[in-house]
mmCIF file of C-alpha atoms in Angstrom:
data_model
loop_
_atom_site.group_PDB
_atom_site.id
_atom_site.type_symbol
_atom_site.label_atom_id
_atom_site.label_comp_id
_atom_site.label_asym_id
_atom_site.label_seq_id
_atom_site.Cartn_x
_atom_site.Cartn_y
_atom_site.Cartn_z
ATOM 1 C CA UNK A 1406 -8.966 12.923 27.347
ATOM 2 C CA UNK A 1407 -6.086 10.849 25.944
ATOM 3 C CA UNK A 1408 -7.316 11.181 22.360
ATOM 4 C CA UNK A 1409 -8.366 14.837 22.388
ATOM 5 C CA UNK A 1410 -8.623 16.554 25.775
ATOM 6 C CA UNK A 1411 -10.148 19.783 24.443
ATOM 7 C CA UNK A 1412 -12.880 17.931 22.582
ATOM 8 C CA UNK A 1413 -13.788 15.746 25.568
ATOM 9 C CA UNK A 1414 -13.904 18.620 28.038
ATOM 10 C CA UNK A 1415 -15.744 21.099 25.830
ATOM 11 C CA UNK A 1416 -17.944 19.091 23.465
ATOM 12 C CA UNK A 1417 -18.784 15.740 25.049
ATOM 13 C CA UNK A 1418 -21.991 15.498 27.073
ATOM 14 C CA UNK A 1419 -22.457 12.413 29.232
ATOM 15 C CA UNK A 1420 -26.085 11.236 29.225
ATOM 16 C CA UNK A 1421 -27.421 9.262 32.169
ATOM 17 C CA UNK A 1422 -29.369 6.055 31.618
ATOM 18 C CA UNK A 1423 -33.039 6.879 31.024
ATOM 19 C CA UNK A 1424 -32.340 10.560 30.375
ATOM 20 C CA UNK A 1425 -33.936 12.249 27.344
ATOM 21 C CA UNK A 1426 -31.886 14.761 25.372
ATOM 22 C CA UNK A 1427 -33.069 17.121 22.616
ATOM 23 C CA UNK A 1428 -30.656 18.270 19.899
ATOM 24 C CA UNK A 1429 -31.871 21.694 18.763
ATOM 25 C CA UNK A 1430 -30.222 23.204 15.661
ATOM 26 C CA UNK A 1431 -27.600 20.461 15.711
ATOM 27 C CA UNK A 1432 -26.875 17.132 14.092
ATOM 28 C CA UNK A 1433 -27.199 13.878 15.988
ATOM 29 C CA UNK A 1434 -25.550 10.625 14.895
ATOM 30 C CA UNK A 1435 -27.139 7.458 16.242
ATOM 31 C CA UNK A 1436 -25.408 4.115 15.949
ATOM 32 C CA UNK A 1437 -28.006 1.516 14.949
ATOM 33 C CA UNK A 1438 -26.832 -2.121 15.140
ATOM 34 C CA UNK A 1439 -26.813 -4.062 11.916
ATOM 35 C CA UNK A 1440 -29.665 -6.539 11.727
ATOM 36 C CA UNK A 1441 -27.514 -9.310 10.300
ATOM 37 C CA UNK A 1442 -25.587 -11.636 12.598
ATOM 38 C CA UNK A 1443 -21.862 -11.950 11.780
ATOM 39 C CA UNK A 1444 -22.027 -15.670 12.639
ATOM 40 C CA UNK A 1445 -24.627 -18.147 13.972
ATOM 41 C CA UNK A 1446 -25.252 -17.579 17.664
ATOM 42 C CA UNK A 1447 -23.479 -14.231 17.603
ATOM 43 C CA UNK A 1448 -24.711 -10.706 18.105
ATOM 44 C CA UNK A 1449 -25.311 -7.861 15.636
ATOM 45 C CA UNK A 1450 -22.316 -5.704 14.832
ATOM 46 C CA UNK A 1451 -22.702 -2.398 16.642
ATOM 47 C CA UNK A 1452 -19.361 -0.700 16.221
ATOM 48 C CA UNK A 1453 -18.944 -0.073 12.504
ATOM 49 C CA UNK A 1454 -20.060 3.574 12.510
ATOM 50 C CA UNK A 1455 -18.468 4.279 15.883
ATOM 51 C CA UNK A 1456 -15.130 2.884 14.726
ATOM 52 C CA UNK A 1457 -15.132 4.917 11.523
ATOM 53 C CA UNK A 1458 -15.766 8.154 13.417
ATOM 54 C CA UNK A 1459 -13.171 7.346 16.079
ATOM 55 C CA UNK A 1460 -10.495 6.590 13.504
ATOM 56 C CA UNK A 1461 -11.226 9.883 11.729
ATOM 57 C CA UNK A 1462 -10.925 11.620 15.090
ATOM 58 C CA UNK A 1463 -7.527 10.001 15.689
ATOM 59 C CA UNK A 1464 -6.397 11.037 12.235
ATOM 60 C CA UNK A 1465 -7.333 14.660 12.834
ATOM 61 C CA UNK A 1466 -6.137 14.952 16.433
ATOM 62 C CA UNK A 1467 -2.940 12.861 16.379
ATOM 63 C CA UNK A 1468 -1.673 11.699 13.020
ATOM 64 C CA UNK A 1469 -2.266 14.440 10.464
ATOM 65 C CA UNK A 1470 0.891 16.456 9.942
ATOM 66 C CA UNK A 1471 2.896 14.482 12.514
ATOM 67 C CA UNK A 1472 6.255 13.008 11.573
ATOM 68 C CA UNK A 1473 5.539 9.317 11.053
ATOM 69 C CA UNK A 1474 9.078 8.281 11.997
ATOM 70 C CA UNK A 1475 8.560 9.648 15.497
ATOM 71 C CA UNK A 1476 5.675 7.209 16.038
ATOM 72 C CA UNK A 1477 6.996 4.075 14.382
ATOM 73 C CA UNK A 1478 8.910 2.246 17.123
ATOM 74 C CA UNK A 1479 8.355 -1.162 15.458
ATOM 75 C CA UNK A 1480 7.378 -2.651 18.799
ATOM 76 C CA UNK A 1481 5.770 -6.070 18.970
ATOM 77 C CA UNK A 1482 3.160 -6.506 21.715
ATOM 78 C CA UNK A 1483 2.231 -9.907 23.082
ATOM 79 C CA UNK A 1484 -0.978 -9.793 25.118
ATOM 80 C CA UNK A 1485 -0.818 -12.152 28.107
ATOM 81 C CA UNK A 1486 -3.998 -12.583 30.162
ATOM 82 C CA UNK A 1487 -2.351 -14.415 33.068
ATOM 83 C CA UNK A 1488 -2.337 -12.337 36.235
ATOM 84 C CA UNK A 1489 -5.288 -10.189 35.235
ATOM 85 C CA UNK A 1490 -8.104 -12.739 34.737
ATOM 86 C CA UNK A 1491 -8.792 -16.462 35.357
ATOM 87 C CA UNK A 1492 -10.387 -16.888 31.916
ATOM 88 C CA UNK A 1493 -8.874 -17.841 28.550
ATOM 89 C CA UNK A 1494 -5.302 -17.961 29.793
ATOM 90 C CA UNK A 1495 -2.968 -19.603 27.317
ATOM 91 C CA UNK A 1496 -1.312 -22.673 28.846
ATOM 92 C CA UNK A 1497 1.845 -21.463 30.590
ATOM 93 C CA UNK A 1498 4.235 -23.978 28.993
ATOM 94 C CA UNK A 1499 2.750 -23.336 25.561
ATOM 95 C CA UNK A 1500 2.980 -19.582 26.079
ATOM 96 C CA UNK A 1501 6.730 -19.942 26.642
ATOM 97 C CA UNK A 1502 6.957 -21.743 23.288
ATOM 98 C CA UNK A 1503 4.903 -19.017 21.598
ATOM 99 C CA UNK A 1504 7.143 -16.272 22.990
ATOM 100 C CA UNK A 1505 10.244 -18.180 21.888
ATOM 101 C CA UNK A 1506 8.901 -18.423 18.340
ATOM 102 C CA UNK A 1507 8.058 -14.710 18.349
ATOM 103 C CA UNK A 1508 11.584 -13.820 19.493
ATOM 104 C CA UNK A 1509 13.181 -16.029 16.826
ATOM 105 C CA UNK A 1510 10.995 -14.513 14.099
ATOM 106 C CA UNK A 1511 11.744 -10.989 15.293
ATOM 107 C CA UNK A 1512 15.476 -11.618 14.912
ATOM 108 C CA UNK A 1513 14.865 -12.772 11.338
ATOM 109 C CA UNK A 1514 13.064 -9.515 10.553
ATOM 110 C CA UNK A 1515 15.884 -7.422 12.032
ATOM 111 C CA UNK A 1516 14.479 -6.655 15.457
ATOM 112 C CA UNK A 1517 15.964 -6.997 18.921
ATOM 113 C CA UNK A 1518 13.454 -8.897 21.112
ATOM 114 C CA UNK A 1519 15.085 -7.602 24.285
ATOM 115 C CA UNK A 1520 14.170 -4.057 23.274
ATOM 116 C CA UNK A 1521 11.275 -4.446 20.856
ATOM 117 C CA UNK A 1522 9.072 -7.148 22.431
ATOM 118 C CA UNK A 1523 6.543 -5.939 25.022
ATOM 119 C CA UNK A 1524 4.682 -8.435 27.226
ATOM 120 C CA UNK A 1525 1.404 -6.670 27.996
ATOM 121 C CA UNK A 1526 -1.311 -7.696 30.445
ATOM 122 C CA UNK A 1527 -2.753 -4.259 31.186
ATOM 123 C CA UNK A 1528 -1.031 -4.009 34.568
ATOM 124 C CA UNK A 1529 2.084 -2.254 35.838
ATOM 125 C CA UNK A 1530 4.789 -3.775 38.055
ATOM 126 C CA UNK A 1531 2.628 -3.091 41.120
ATOM 127 C CA UNK A 1532 -0.392 -4.895 39.715
ATOM 128 C CA UNK A 1533 -2.254 -1.656 39.040
ATOM 129 C CA UNK A 1534 -4.095 -1.030 35.787
ATOM 130 C CA UNK A 1535 -1.964 0.902 33.329
ATOM 131 C CA UNK A 1536 -3.187 4.401 32.596
ATOM 132 C CA UNK A 1537 -5.082 4.916 29.357
ATOM 133 C CA UNK A 1538 -2.284 7.256 28.247
ATOM 134 C CA UNK A 1539 0.286 4.482 28.673
ATOM 135 C CA UNK A 1540 -1.858 1.964 26.801
ATOM 136 C CA UNK A 1541 -2.472 4.470 24.018
ATOM 137 C CA UNK A 1542 1.259 5.219 23.709
ATOM 138 C CA UNK A 1543 2.183 1.524 23.624
ATOM 139 C CA UNK A 1544 -0.252 0.462 20.934
ATOM 140 C CA UNK A 1545 -0.029 3.578 18.772
ATOM 141 C CA UNK A 1546 3.717 3.005 18.345
ATOM 142 C CA UNK A 1547 3.543 -0.769 17.760
ATOM 143 C CA UNK A 1548 3.585 -2.464 14.379
ATOM 144 C CA UNK A 1549 2.303 -5.851 15.604
ATOM 145 C CA UNK A 1550 -0.012 -7.158 18.340
ATOM 146 C CA UNK A 1551 -0.406 -10.873 19.098
ATOM 147 C CA UNK A 1552 -2.479 -12.712 21.683
ATOM 148 C CA UNK A 1553 -5.798 -14.228 22.796
ATOM 149 C CA UNK A 1554 -9.107 -12.443 22.429
ATOM 150 C CA UNK A 1555 -9.701 -10.260 25.469
ATOM 151 C CA UNK A 1556 -10.099 -6.720 26.745
ATOM 152 C CA UNK A 1557 -6.374 -5.977 26.431
ATOM 153 C CA UNK A 1558 -6.615 -6.283 22.658
ATOM 154 C CA UNK A 1559 -9.243 -3.549 22.465
ATOM 155 C CA UNK A 1560 -6.190 -1.294 22.315
ATOM 156 C CA UNK A 1561 -5.608 -2.260 18.688
ATOM 157 C CA UNK A 1562 -8.058 0.573 17.971
ATOM 158 C CA UNK A 1563 -5.092 2.907 18.682
ATOM 159 C CA UNK A 1564 -2.690 1.307 16.209
ATOM 160 C CA UNK A 1565 -1.244 3.918 13.869
ATOM 161 C CA UNK A 1566 -1.376 2.881 10.186
ATOM 162 C CA UNK A 1567 1.973 4.628 9.626
ATOM 163 C CA UNK A 1568 3.720 2.228 12.033
ATOM 164 C CA UNK A 1569 3.977 -0.307 9.262
ATOM 165 C CA UNK A 1570 6.035 -3.453 9.453
ATOM 166 C CA UNK A 1571 6.037 -4.551 5.835
ATOM 167 C CA UNK A 1572 5.869 -8.287 5.251
ATOM 168 C CA UNK A 1573 2.520 -10.050 4.990
ATOM 169 C CA UNK A 1574 1.487 -11.709 1.743
ATOM 170 C CA UNK A 1575 1.508 -8.507 -0.282
ATOM 171 C CA UNK A 1576 4.269 -5.970 -0.839
ATOM 172 C CA UNK A 1577 1.607 -3.272 -0.884
ATOM 173 C CA UNK A 1578 0.105 -4.273 2.473
ATOM 174 C CA UNK A 1579 2.102 -2.322 5.044
ATOM 175 C CA UNK A 1580 -0.568 -1.926 7.694
ATOM 176 C CA UNK A 1581 0.084 -2.793 11.356
ATOM 177 C CA UNK A 1582 -0.375 -6.513 12.000
ATOM 178 C CA UNK A 1583 -2.648 -8.318 14.459
ATOM 179 C CA UNK A 1584 -2.781 -12.074 15.146
ATOM 180 C CA UNK A 1585 -5.654 -12.931 17.503
ATOM 181 C CA UNK A 1586 -6.410 -16.318 19.097
ATOM 182 C CA UNK A 1587 -10.164 -16.973 19.101
ATOM 183 C CA UNK A 1588 -12.820 -19.614 19.752
ATOM 184 C CA UNK A 1589 -14.690 -21.654 17.145
ATOM 185 C CA UNK A 1590 -17.172 -24.519 16.881
ATOM 186 C CA UNK A 1591 -14.539 -26.958 18.095
ATOM 187 C CA UNK A 1592 -14.274 -25.147 21.460
ATOM 188 C CA UNK A 1593 -17.922 -24.734 22.589
ATOM 189 C CA UNK A 1594 -16.957 -24.135 26.233
ATOM 190 C CA UNK A 1595 -15.177 -20.912 25.245
ATOM 191 C CA UNK A 1596 -17.613 -18.062 24.528
ATOM 192 C CA UNK A 1597 -20.177 -20.660 23.381
ATOM 193 C CA UNK A 1598 -17.970 -21.579 20.446
ATOM 194 C CA UNK A 1599 -18.622 -18.277 18.688
ATOM 195 C CA UNK A 1600 -16.046 -16.778 16.347
ATOM 196 C CA UNK A 1601 -15.552 -13.772 18.584
ATOM 197 C CA UNK A 1602 -12.763 -11.440 17.603
ATOM 198 C CA UNK A 1603 -12.164 -7.750 17.162
ATOM 199 C CA UNK A 1604 -12.698 -7.957 13.418
ATOM 200 C CA UNK A 1605 -16.392 -8.517 14.243
ATOM 201 C CA UNK A 1606 -16.621 -6.257 17.288
ATOM 202 C CA UNK A 1607 -15.044 -3.292 15.550
ATOM 203 C CA UNK A 1608 -17.005 -3.849 12.352
ATOM 204 C CA UNK A 1609 -13.919 -4.905 10.371
ATOM 205 C CA UNK A 1610 -10.444 -3.470 10.794
ATOM 206 C CA UNK A 1611 -9.471 -1.783 7.522
ATOM 207 C CA UNK A 1612 -6.417 -0.074 9.070
ATOM 208 C CA UNK A 1613 -4.965 -3.424 10.215
ATOM 209 C CA UNK A 1614 -3.630 -6.495 8.427
ATOM 210 C CA UNK A 1615 -5.712 -8.796 10.615
ATOM 211 C CA UNK A 1616 -5.201 -12.541 11.183
ATOM 212 C CA UNK A 1617 -6.991 -15.115 13.366
ATOM 213 C CA UNK A 1618 -6.187 -18.607 14.535
ATOM 214 C CA UNK A 1619 -8.461 -20.898 16.500
ATOM 215 C CA UNK A 1620 -7.926 -22.561 19.851
ATOM 216 C CA UNK A 1621 -7.419 -26.318 19.633
ATOM 217 C CA UNK A 1622 -10.206 -28.677 20.720
ATOM 218 C CA UNK A 1623 -8.593 -29.448 24.097
ATOM 219 C CA UNK A 1624 -8.990 -25.822 25.198
ATOM 220 C CA UNK A 1625 -11.296 -24.858 28.065
ATOM 221 C CA UNK A 1626 -12.453 -21.485 29.342
ATOM 222 C CA UNK A 1627 -9.753 -21.307 32.056
ATOM 223 C CA UNK A 1628 -6.932 -22.767 29.933
ATOM 224 C CA UNK A 1629 -6.478 -22.439 26.181
ATOM 225 C CA UNK A 1630 -4.174 -24.011 23.612
ATOM 226 C CA UNK A 1631 -3.179 -23.301 20.019
ATOM 227 C CA UNK A 1632 -1.167 -25.440 17.621
ATOM 228 C CA UNK A 1633 2.427 -24.113 17.822
ATOM 229 C CA UNK A 1634 3.255 -25.244 14.282
ATOM 230 C CA UNK A 1635 0.237 -23.447 12.842
ATOM 231 C CA UNK A 1636 1.242 -20.420 14.913
ATOM 232 C CA UNK A 1637 4.709 -20.543 13.370
ATOM 233 C CA UNK A 1638 3.198 -20.655 9.879
ATOM 234 C CA UNK A 1639 0.832 -17.780 10.688
ATOM 235 C CA UNK A 1640 3.715 -15.705 12.039
ATOM 236 C CA UNK A 1641 5.836 -16.346 8.934
ATOM 237 C CA UNK A 1642 2.938 -15.467 6.632
ATOM 238 C CA UNK A 1643 2.052 -12.304 8.543
ATOM 239 C CA UNK A 1644 5.641 -11.053 8.631
ATOM 240 C CA UNK A 1645 6.677 -12.306 5.201
ATOM 241 C CA UNK A 1646 9.374 -14.621 6.564
ATOM 242 C CA UNK A 1647 10.502 -17.285 4.102
#
């Protein structure tokens, strides 16, 4: 109901597992997974069509005709998994370094980290899951999201293309930015070493200036590491900081 309450209440039919439904005098769109694998050992992409339709829905129900300046809060979201899951938590000492580098870079791009940086783990101050409305509002007004691959980053689907941050390696590329930490062949204990990331799961992210960096080889499923110097370079490139 967060995206379009009237549509959900009046036009969405929930089908139970094993139930057969006939569409008489109506169109039916079926999402068929692609047969190709995005990477060895991975799974077929299933979300390309779904994502395209959802983004069109967002455009029609939320963004068309709305004043862009009212949405663009230029918030930077750092996704922290600690406290919500025992898996793929970035090393605590390293995470402090990462946040320090983000704050320093934000100052260089004219932002106030005290006001504009949001540490997000999907929970409120009482440890309860944030409402979908709150998560939608946070991500649809942010211009950048950074953090490890995980369910909290699914919210990048809500990022509004008008909440642009500028920067990146092209003056014309003013899409919202995402920098995601992911596994690779050098970290086989994390998601079997697959290149999982939301670029694959969402069937590419054309509305986002998307960046990835890999965990270092000393990472394990409970505790992950990235190279802080490479992170600094990635941050500068993404935000156009010289």
